[in-house]
Amino acid sequence: MTDLTVRTGQHAEFVDITAQVQRAVTESGVKQGVCCVFVPHTTCGITINENADPDVTADIIAALERAVPWVAPQYRHNEGNSAAHVKASLMGNSVQVLVRDGQLRLGTWQVIYLCEFDGPRTRKVWVLVNG
Amino acid sequence: MTDLTVRTGQHAEFVDITAQVQRAVTESGVKQGVCCVFVPHTTCGITINENADPDVTADIIAALERAVPWVAPQYRHNEGNSAAHVKASLMGNSVQVLVRDGQLRLGTWQVIYLCEFDGPRTRKVWVLVNG
Amino acid sequence: MTDLTVRTGQHAEFVDITAQVQRAVTESGVKQGVCCVFVPHTTCGITINENADPDVTADIIAALERAVPWVAPQYRHNEGNSAAHVKASLMGNSVQVLVRDGQLRLGTWQVIYLCEFDGPRTRKVWVLVNG
């Protein structure tokens, strides 16, 4: 089990953590299996999406904000970050990635993103590779 | 593999099932691995989020209802619960949690929620710990 | 690890791939464990939902389109398919299903759907069963 640290710099931001996760896979020594990448937070999530064009993650953030606005009359949680909790659950708090020959097996355009919805903060990511 | 039963009491409600899942992990005897918690239904989901303030889950339910209203002109499914099917897929029907020293390894504020979207009902939850 | 190919026929469409995944589970020879079904794309996702009434998936597609419209003023990605990227992350790019006696253990109404959001295309699905 490897614990990673990710520093986010914006209020809402997708941070590519693929290289850090690959390092954890390499250190695990597992050649074939499933890598579970888990975020132990409730206002950030994790997802896999495209990194070729940075507009894609900007558009995902904008579309999530349109669907779940930061300010809405129905929110009661007094910390004021209810939207971040919702978006975290929409993205999910873990991804599973197959491992082959000791490498994360991702599609051509795929990377693993930590999805910050209430930053900037220092976030933890836990990685376990089941061989 | 352990089968749990969860009784929900509201039409839409998040029920904290962490203690029941921990019991299944303890009974499995697995000390390190990944716990898969699977919901075999199509109108409830499962997620991990905060339980310190009950307003958080109330706000998640309200935000999901805003994004995917119970009544909408485009629904055709004659059972009238299409929104519950959508929300179930938005939350997802399984969560994976790391296990260390025989304990679910969750973040400080995290608990596992069964997400009822078409209750009240009796729901099943299946747990498998891969060591 | 088994690689499946799925041909989608519509721009937005849910394709039931349960039988193909079950074949991969059978070929793996694993009797008990967790099956990870992974989509290596960024404009299609994967989910588990009902297949008894085809209106259910039509309603899910319509509700996602309502929440995340194909055309919106905030999108900047020049391929014009930002909504497909968002929906892919909302559904997720993997599902985990328990395996018992060599069979996918699904609820009565559950099937595994590849969720096409930018088709028609030929899609890949990767399956690994951890025993």
Short mmCIF file of C-alpha atoms in Angstrom, two decimals:
data_model
loop_
_atom_site.label_atom_id
_atom_site.label_comp_id
_atom_site.label_asym_id
_atom_site.label_seq_id
_atom_site.Cartn_x
_atom_site.Cartn_y
_atom_site.Cartn_z
CA MET A 1 0.00 0.00 0.00
CA THR A 2 1.47 3.35 -1.04
CA ASP A 3 0.35 6.76 0.21
CA LEU A 4 0.74 9.62 -2.22
CA THR A 5 0.44 13.34 -1.57
CA VAL A 6 -1.03 15.72 -4.13
CA ARG A 7 -0.99 19.48 -3.78
CA THR A 8 -3.82 21.21 -5.64
CA GLY A 9 -3.57 24.86 -6.63
CA GLN A 10 -7.08 25.90 -7.64
CA HIS A 11 -10.55 25.83 -6.16
CA ALA A 12 -11.61 23.36 -8.85
CA GLU A 13 -8.92 21.52 -10.78
CA PHE A 14 -8.13 18.11 -12.28
CA VAL A 15 -4.56 17.03 -11.47
CA ASP A 16 -2.97 14.25 -13.55
CA ILE A 17 -1.54 11.75 -11.04
CA THR A 18 -0.80 8.91 -13.48
CA ALA A 19 2.98 9.10 -13.10
CA GLN A 20 2.76 8.96 -9.30
CA VAL A 21 0.41 5.99 -9.44
CA GLN A 22 2.67 4.20 -11.94
CA ARG A 23 5.58 4.68 -9.56
CA ALA A 24 3.56 2.99 -6.80
CA VAL A 25 2.73 0.11 -9.15
CA THR A 26 6.38 -0.30 -10.07
CA GLU A 27 7.42 -0.29 -6.40
CA SER A 28 4.78 -2.93 -5.60
CA GLY A 29 6.51 -5.38 -7.93
CA VAL A 30 3.14 -6.70 -9.15
CA LYS A 31 3.21 -7.64 -12.83
CA GLN A 32 -0.47 -8.48 -13.44
CA GLY A 33 -3.54 -7.51 -11.46
CA VAL A 34 -5.77 -4.61 -10.57
CA CYS A 35 -4.58 -1.32 -9.09
CA CYS A 36 -7.06 0.39 -6.75
CA VAL A 37 -6.50 4.14 -6.40
CA PHE A 38 -8.49 5.55 -3.48
CA VAL A 39 -9.05 9.14 -2.36
CA PRO A 40 -9.72 9.43 1.41
CA HIS A 41 -11.54 12.76 1.12
CA THR A 42 -15.16 13.87 0.71
CA THR A 43 -14.73 17.06 -1.34
CA CYS A 44 -12.46 15.69 -4.05
CA GLY A 45 -12.92 12.71 -6.31
CA ILE A 46 -10.97 10.69 -8.83
CA THR A 47 -11.67 9.85 -12.45
CA ILE A 48 -10.08 8.78 -15.71
CA ASN A 49 -10.42 11.02 -18.74
CA GLU A 50 -8.54 12.68 -21.60
CA ASN A 51 -5.40 14.74 -21.16
CA ALA A 52 -4.54 15.59 -24.78
CA ASP A 53 -6.50 18.85 -24.71
CA PRO A 54 -6.63 20.76 -21.39
CA ASP A 55 -9.99 22.19 -22.49
CA VAL A 56 -11.55 18.79 -21.80
CA THR A 57 -11.05 18.95 -18.03
CA ALA A 58 -12.01 22.64 -18.02
CA ASP A 59 -15.24 21.65 -19.77
CA ILE A 60 -15.90 18.80 -17.34
CA ILE A 61 -15.47 21.20 -14.42
CA ALA A 62 -17.80 23.73 -16.10
CA ALA A 63 -20.43 21.11 -16.92
CA LEU A 64 -20.39 19.77 -13.35
CA GLU A 65 -20.75 23.33 -12.05
CA ARG A 66 -23.71 23.85 -14.38
CA ALA A 67 -25.37 20.62 -13.17
CA VAL A 68 -24.46 21.14 -9.50
CA PRO A 69 -23.89 24.85 -8.85
CA TRP A 70 -21.72 26.03 -5.98
CA VAL A 71 -24.54 28.27 -4.75
CA ALA A 72 -28.09 26.90 -4.64
CA PRO A 73 -31.04 27.72 -2.38
CA GLN A 74 -31.51 24.11 -1.22
CA TYR A 75 -28.09 23.68 0.45
CA ARG A 76 -28.13 23.58 4.27
CA HIS A 77 -24.58 22.40 5.13
CA ASN A 78 -23.03 25.33 6.96
CA GLU A 79 -19.50 24.90 5.56
CA GLY A 80 -20.88 26.11 2.23
CA ASN A 81 -19.13 23.41 0.17
CA SER A 82 -22.04 21.04 -0.45
CA ALA A 83 -21.48 21.14 -4.20
CA ALA A 84 -17.97 19.76 -3.68
CA HIS A 85 -19.39 16.80 -1.73
CA VAL A 86 -21.88 16.10 -4.53
CA LYS A 87 -19.25 16.31 -7.28
CA ALA A 88 -16.91 14.04 -5.31
CA SER A 89 -19.59 11.34 -5.25
CA LEU A 90 -20.44 11.92 -8.92
CA MET A 91 -16.83 11.28 -9.94
CA GLY A 92 -16.38 8.57 -7.33
CA ASN A 93 -13.64 8.11 -4.79
CA SER A 94 -11.71 5.29 -6.39
CA VAL A 95 -10.67 4.06 -9.81
CA GLN A 96 -9.54 0.58 -10.71
CA VAL A 97 -6.93 0.18 -13.41
CA LEU A 98 -5.63 -3.09 -14.85
CA VAL A 99 -1.90 -3.77 -14.56
CA ARG A 100 -0.03 -5.73 -17.23
CA ASP A 101 3.72 -6.35 -17.33
CA GLY A 102 4.01 -4.03 -14.33
CA GLN A 103 2.42 -1.13 -16.21
CA LEU A 104 -0.93 0.58 -15.73
CA ARG A 105 -2.94 -0.45 -18.75
CA LEU A 106 -4.77 2.70 -19.86
CA GLY A 107 -6.35 3.70 -23.16
CA THR A 108 -4.42 5.94 -25.55
CA TRP A 109 -5.98 9.17 -24.29
CA GLN A 110 -6.60 8.18 -20.68
CA VAL A 111 -4.92 9.54 -17.58
CA ILE A 112 -5.89 9.35 -13.92
CA TYR A 113 -7.13 12.64 -12.47
CA LEU A 114 -7.50 13.72 -8.89
CA CYS A 115 -10.59 15.96 -9.08
CA GLU A 116 -10.28 18.87 -6.69
CA PHE A 117 -13.61 20.56 -5.97
CA ASP A 118 -12.80 22.55 -2.82
CA GLY A 119 -9.15 23.57 -3.09
CA PRO A 120 -6.49 24.50 -2.97
CA ARG A 121 -5.57 21.79 -0.48
CA THR A 122 -3.08 19.03 0.18
CA ARG A 123 -4.72 15.73 -0.68
CA LYS A 124 -3.84 12.10 0.00
CA VAL A 125 -4.21 9.24 -2.47
CA TRP A 126 -3.84 5.60 -1.43
CA VAL A 127 -2.74 2.95 -3.92
CA LEU A 128 -2.95 -0.84 -3.59
CA VAL A 129 -2.09 -3.33 -6.31
CA ASN A 130 -3.78 -6.71 -6.07
CA GLY A 131 -1.73 -9.28 -8.01
CA MET B 1 -18.76 -13.39 0.43
CA THR B 2 -21.19 -11.86 2.91
CA ASP B 3 -24.76 -10.79 2.17
CA LEU B 4 -26.07 -7.87 4.19
CA THR B 5 -29.63 -6.60 4.48
CA VAL B 6 -30.42 -2.91 4.82
CA ARG B 7 -33.87 -1.55 5.54
CA THR B 8 -34.43 1.98 4.25
CA GLY B 9 -37.12 4.20 5.72
CA GLN B 10 -37.49 7.10 3.29
CA HIS B 11 -38.10 7.59 -0.40
CA ALA B 12 -34.62 9.06 -0.75
CA GLU B 13 -32.10 8.47 2.00
CA PHE B 14 -28.41 7.74 2.57
CA VAL B 15 -27.90 4.94 5.13
CA ASP B 16 -24.49 4.55 6.77
CA ILE B 17 -23.55 0.86 6.38
CA THR B 18 -19.89 1.13 7.43
CA ALA B 19 -20.30 -0.89 10.64
CA GLN B 20 -22.04 -3.74 8.81
CA VAL B 21 -19.34 -3.80 6.13
CA GLN B 22 -16.60 -3.75 8.79
CA ARG B 23 -18.21 -6.77 10.43
CA ALA B 24 -18.06 -8.64 7.10
CA VAL B 25 -14.40 -7.68 6.72
CA THR B 26 -13.63 -8.92 10.24
CA GLU B 27 -15.45 -12.21 9.59
CA SER B 28 -13.52 -12.71 6.34
CA GLY B 29 -10.28 -12.84 8.29
CA VAL B 30 -8.48 -10.86 5.55
CA LYS B 31 -5.86 -8.51 6.95
CA GLN B 32 -4.76 -6.65 3.80
CA GLY B 33 -6.54 -6.27 0.48
CA VAL B 34 -9.48 -4.61 -1.20
CA CYS B 35 -13.09 -4.86 -0.05
CA CYS B 36 -15.70 -4.72 -2.82
CA VAL B 37 -19.15 -3.62 -1.63
CA PHE B 38 -21.76 -4.27 -4.30
CA VAL B 39 -25.45 -3.29 -4.45
CA PRO B 40 -27.55 -5.72 -6.57
CA HIS B 41 -30.28 -3.17 -7.30
CA THR B 42 -30.99 -0.65 -10.04
CA THR B 43 -32.76 2.11 -8.09
CA CYS B 44 -30.29 2.48 -5.27
CA GLY B 45 -26.56 3.11 -5.38
CA ILE B 46 -23.59 3.23 -3.05
CA THR B 47 -21.09 5.95 -2.33
CA ILE B 48 -18.58 7.22 0.20
CA ASN B 49 -19.02 10.67 1.69
CA GLU B 50 -19.10 12.67 4.92
CA ASN B 51 -21.17 11.73 7.96
CA ALA B 52 -20.13 14.44 10.45
CA ASP B 53 -22.99 16.75 9.42
CA PRO B 54 -26.28 15.12 8.32
CA ASP B 55 -26.94 18.19 6.17
CA VAL B 56 -24.29 16.93 3.74
CA THR B 57 -26.28 13.90 2.62
CA ALA B 58 -29.49 15.94 2.60
CA ASP B 59 -27.74 18.40 0.29
CA ILE B 60 -26.43 15.61 -1.97
CA ILE B 61 -29.96 14.22 -2.28
CA ALA B 62 -31.32 17.72 -3.04
CA ALA B 63 -28.59 18.46 -5.60
CA LEU B 64 -29.17 15.15 -7.37
CA GLU B 65 -32.91 15.89 -7.43
CA ARG B 66 -32.18 19.30 -8.95
CA ALA B 67 -29.94 17.77 -11.64
CA VAL B 68 -32.19 14.75 -12.27
CA PRO B 69 -35.76 15.61 -11.21
CA TRP B 70 -38.22 12.89 -10.27
CA VAL B 71 -40.74 14.28 -12.74
CA ALA B 72 -39.55 15.30 -16.21
CA PRO B 73 -41.33 15.36 -19.57
CA GLN B 74 -38.76 13.12 -21.28
CA TYR B 75 -39.25 10.02 -19.09
CA ARG B 76 -41.04 7.10 -20.76
CA HIS B 77 -40.49 4.22 -18.28
CA ASN B 78 -43.95 3.38 -17.01
CA GLU B 79 -42.93 2.56 -13.44
CA GLY B 80 -42.33 6.28 -12.96
CA ASN B 81 -39.00 5.83 -11.17
CA SER B 82 -36.58 6.65 -13.98
CA ALA B 83 -34.83 9.29 -11.89
CA ALA B 84 -33.93 6.62 -9.34
CA HIS B 85 -32.30 4.53 -12.07
CA VAL B 86 -30.29 7.54 -13.23
CA LYS B 87 -29.14 8.47 -9.72
CA ALA B 88 -28.17 4.86 -9.00
CA SER B 89 -25.81 4.91 -11.99
CA LEU B 90 -24.51 8.37 -11.06
CA MET B 91 -23.48 7.15 -7.59
CA GLY B 92 -22.42 3.75 -8.92
CA ASN B 93 -23.30 0.30 -7.69
CA SER B 94 -20.09 -0.62 -5.95
CA VAL B 95 -17.35 0.95 -3.87
CA GLN B 96 -13.89 -0.44 -3.29
CA VAL B 97 -12.23 0.21 0.06
CA LEU B 98 -8.71 -0.75 1.08
CA VAL B 99 -8.30 -3.05 4.07
CA ARG B 100 -5.31 -2.77 6.41
CA ASP B 101 -4.77 -4.77 9.60
CA GLY B 102 -8.27 -6.16 9.11
CA GLN B 103 -9.85 -2.70 9.16
CA LEU B 104 -11.54 -0.71 6.40
CA ARG B 105 -9.13 2.11 5.67
CA LEU B 106 -11.32 5.19 5.26
CA GLY B 107 -10.53 8.89 5.47
CA THR B 108 -11.33 10.78 8.69
CA TRP B 109 -14.74 11.96 7.51
CA GLN B 110 -15.65 9.08 5.23
CA VAL B 111 -18.38 6.51 5.69
CA ILE B 112 -20.00 4.09 3.25
CA TYR B 113 -23.55 5.02 2.29
CA LEU B 114 -26.24 2.95 0.69
CA CYS B 115 -28.07 5.55 -1.44
CA GLU B 116 -31.79 4.84 -1.51
CA PHE B 117 -33.57 6.62 -4.36
CA ASP B 118 -36.87 4.70 -4.53
CA GLY B 119 -37.66 3.61 -1.00
CA PRO B 120 -38.58 2.66 1.51
CA ARG B 121 -37.44 -0.87 0.66
CA THR B 122 -35.40 -3.77 1.94
CA ARG B 123 -32.05 -3.78 0.11
CA LYS B 124 -29.25 -6.30 -0.22
CA VAL B 125 -25.55 -5.49 -0.14
CA TRP B 126 -22.87 -8.03 -1.08
CA VAL B 127 -19.36 -7.82 0.34
CA LEU B 128 -16.23 -9.63 -0.85
CA VAL B 129 -12.74 -9.05 0.53
CA ASN B 130 -9.88 -9.92 -1.83
CA GLY B 131 -6.74 -10.56 0.19
CA MET C 1 -7.04 -10.60 -19.24
CA THR C 2 -9.58 -10.65 -22.08
CA ASP C 3 -10.09 -7.91 -24.65
CA LEU C 4 -13.61 -7.54 -25.99
CA THR C 5 -14.81 -5.51 -28.96
CA VAL C 6 -18.18 -3.78 -28.96
CA ARG C 7 -19.68 -2.08 -32.00
CA THR C 8 -22.09 0.72 -31.13
CA GLY C 9 -24.75 1.84 -33.60
CA GLN C 10 -26.07 5.13 -32.28
CA HIS C 11 -24.68 8.46 -31.13
CA ALA C 12 -25.84 7.70 -27.60
CA GLU C 13 -26.69 4.14 -26.70
CA PHE C 14 -26.39 1.62 -23.85
CA VAL C 15 -25.21 -1.79 -25.12
CA ASP C 16 -25.71 -4.84 -22.91
CA ILE C 17 -22.32 -6.62 -22.75
CA THR C 18 -23.12 -9.05 -19.93
CA ALA C 19 -22.93 -12.18 -22.09
CA GLN C 20 -19.52 -11.20 -23.48
CA VAL C 21 -18.19 -10.48 -19.99
CA GLN C 22 -19.57 -13.78 -18.70
CA ARG C 23 -17.73 -15.59 -21.50
CA ALA C 24 -14.48 -13.94 -20.38
CA VAL C 25 -15.16 -14.98 -16.78
CA THR C 26 -15.82 -18.57 -17.88
CA GLU C 27 -12.61 -18.64 -19.94
CA SER C 28 -10.62 -17.30 -16.98
CA GLY C 29 -11.51 -20.41 -14.99
CA VAL C 30 -11.91 -18.31 -11.81
CA LYS C 31 -14.68 -19.61 -9.56
CA GLN C 32 -14.77 -16.92 -6.86
CA GLY C 33 -13.45 -13.38 -6.93
CA VAL C 34 -14.03 -9.96 -8.43
CA CYS C 35 -14.33 -9.22 -12.13
CA CYS C 36 -13.06 -5.80 -13.22
CA VAL C 37 -14.56 -4.58 -16.50
CA PHE C 38 -12.65 -1.57 -17.82
CA VAL C 39 -13.38 0.74 -20.76
CA PRO C 40 -10.18 2.30 -22.24
CA HIS C 41 -12.01 5.27 -23.77
CA THR C 42 -12.85 8.81 -22.66
CA THR C 43 -16.19 9.38 -24.42
CA CYS C 44 -17.94 6.19 -23.36
CA GLY C 45 -18.48 4.77 -19.91
CA ILE C 46 -19.76 1.64 -18.26
CA THR C 47 -22.53 1.06 -15.74
CA ILE C 48 -24.90 -1.52 -14.34
CA ASN C 49 -28.63 -0.94 -14.58
CA GLU C 50 -31.96 -2.49 -15.56
CA ASN C 51 -32.61 -4.22 -18.86
CA ALA C 52 -36.21 -5.43 -18.40
CA ASP C 53 -37.68 -2.28 -19.95
CA PRO C 54 -35.66 -0.57 -22.74
CA ASP C 55 -37.30 2.72 -21.73
CA VAL C 56 -35.02 2.75 -18.66
CA THR C 57 -31.81 3.23 -20.62
CA ALA C 58 -33.54 5.68 -22.97
CA ASP C 59 -34.57 7.67 -19.90
CA ILE C 60 -31.06 7.55 -18.42
CA ILE C 61 -29.65 8.87 -21.71
CA ALA C 62 -32.30 11.62 -21.78
CA ALA C 63 -31.73 12.60 -18.14
CA LEU C 64 -27.96 12.79 -18.65
CA GLU C 65 -28.52 14.94 -21.73
CA ARG C 66 -30.77 17.22 -19.69
CA ALA C 67 -28.14 17.53 -16.93
CA VAL C 68 -25.17 17.80 -19.32
CA PRO C 69 -26.40 19.05 -22.72
CA TRP C 70 -24.47 18.33 -25.89
CA VAL C 71 -24.42 22.04 -26.75
CA ALA C 72 -23.63 24.54 -24.00
CA PRO C 73 -22.01 27.98 -24.13
CA GLN C 74 -19.27 27.07 -21.65
CA TYR C 75 -17.62 24.29 -23.69
CA ARG C 76 -14.23 25.15 -25.23
CA HIS C 77 -12.94 21.73 -26.42
CA ASN C 78 -12.79 22.06 -30.20
CA GLU C 79 -13.84 18.49 -31.00
CA GLY C 80 -17.33 19.46 -29.82
CA ASN C 81 -17.86 16.32 -27.75
CA SER C 82 -17.22 17.67 -24.26
CA ALA C 83 -20.58 16.38 -23.02
CA ALA C 84 -19.50 12.84 -23.92
CA HIS C 85 -16.36 13.24 -21.79
CA VAL C 86 -18.45 14.47 -18.85
CA LYS C 87 -20.98 11.65 -19.13
CA ALA C 88 -18.19 9.06 -19.39
CA SER C 89 -16.82 10.25 -16.04
CA LEU C 90 -20.32 10.41 -14.51
CA MET C 91 -20.96 6.75 -15.36
CA GLY C 92 -17.35 5.76 -14.63
CA ASN C 93 -14.94 3.75 -16.72
CA SER C 94 -15.03 0.47 -14.82
CA VAL C 95 -17.46 -1.73 -12.95
CA GLN C 96 -16.59 -4.45 -10.46
CA VAL C 97 -18.81 -7.51 -10.29
CA LEU C 98 -18.53 -10.38 -7.84
CA VAL C 99 -18.00 -13.86 -9.27
CA ARG C 100 -19.42 -16.96 -7.56
CA ASP C 101 -19.27 -20.52 -8.90
CA GLY C 102 -17.75 -19.08 -12.07
CA GLN C 103 -20.78 -16.85 -12.70
CA LEU C 104 -21.12 -13.07 -12.56
CA ARG C 105 -23.25 -12.44 -9.51
CA LEU C 106 -25.72 -9.73 -10.55
CA GLY C 107 -29.07 -8.66 -9.14
CA THR C 108 -32.25 -9.90 -10.77
CA TRP C 109 -32.66 -6.85 -13.00
CA GLN C 110 -29.01 -5.94 -13.48
CA VAL C 111 -26.97 -6.11 -16.66
CA ILE C 112 -23.65 -4.51 -17.57
CA TYR C 113 -23.95 -1.69 -20.09
CA LEU C 114 -21.31 -0.07 -22.23
CA CYS C 115 -22.51 3.55 -22.35
CA GLU C 116 -21.82 5.08 -25.74
CA PHE C 117 -21.95 8.88 -25.70
CA ASP C 118 -20.15 9.74 -28.96
CA GLY C 119 -20.90 6.95 -31.40
CA PRO C 120 -21.31 5.08 -33.46
CA ARG C 121 -17.82 3.66 -32.89
CA THR C 122 -15.95 0.42 -32.31
CA ARG C 123 -15.10 0.21 -28.60
CA LYS C 124 -12.76 -1.98 -26.58
CA VAL C 125 -13.57 -3.45 -23.16
CA TRP C 126 -10.93 -5.12 -21.00
CA VAL C 127 -11.85 -7.80 -18.47
CA LEU C 128 -9.75 -9.19 -15.63
CA VAL C 129 -10.96 -11.65 -13.01
CA ASN C 130 -9.09 -11.61 -9.71
CA GLY C 131 -9.59 -14.95 -7.95
#
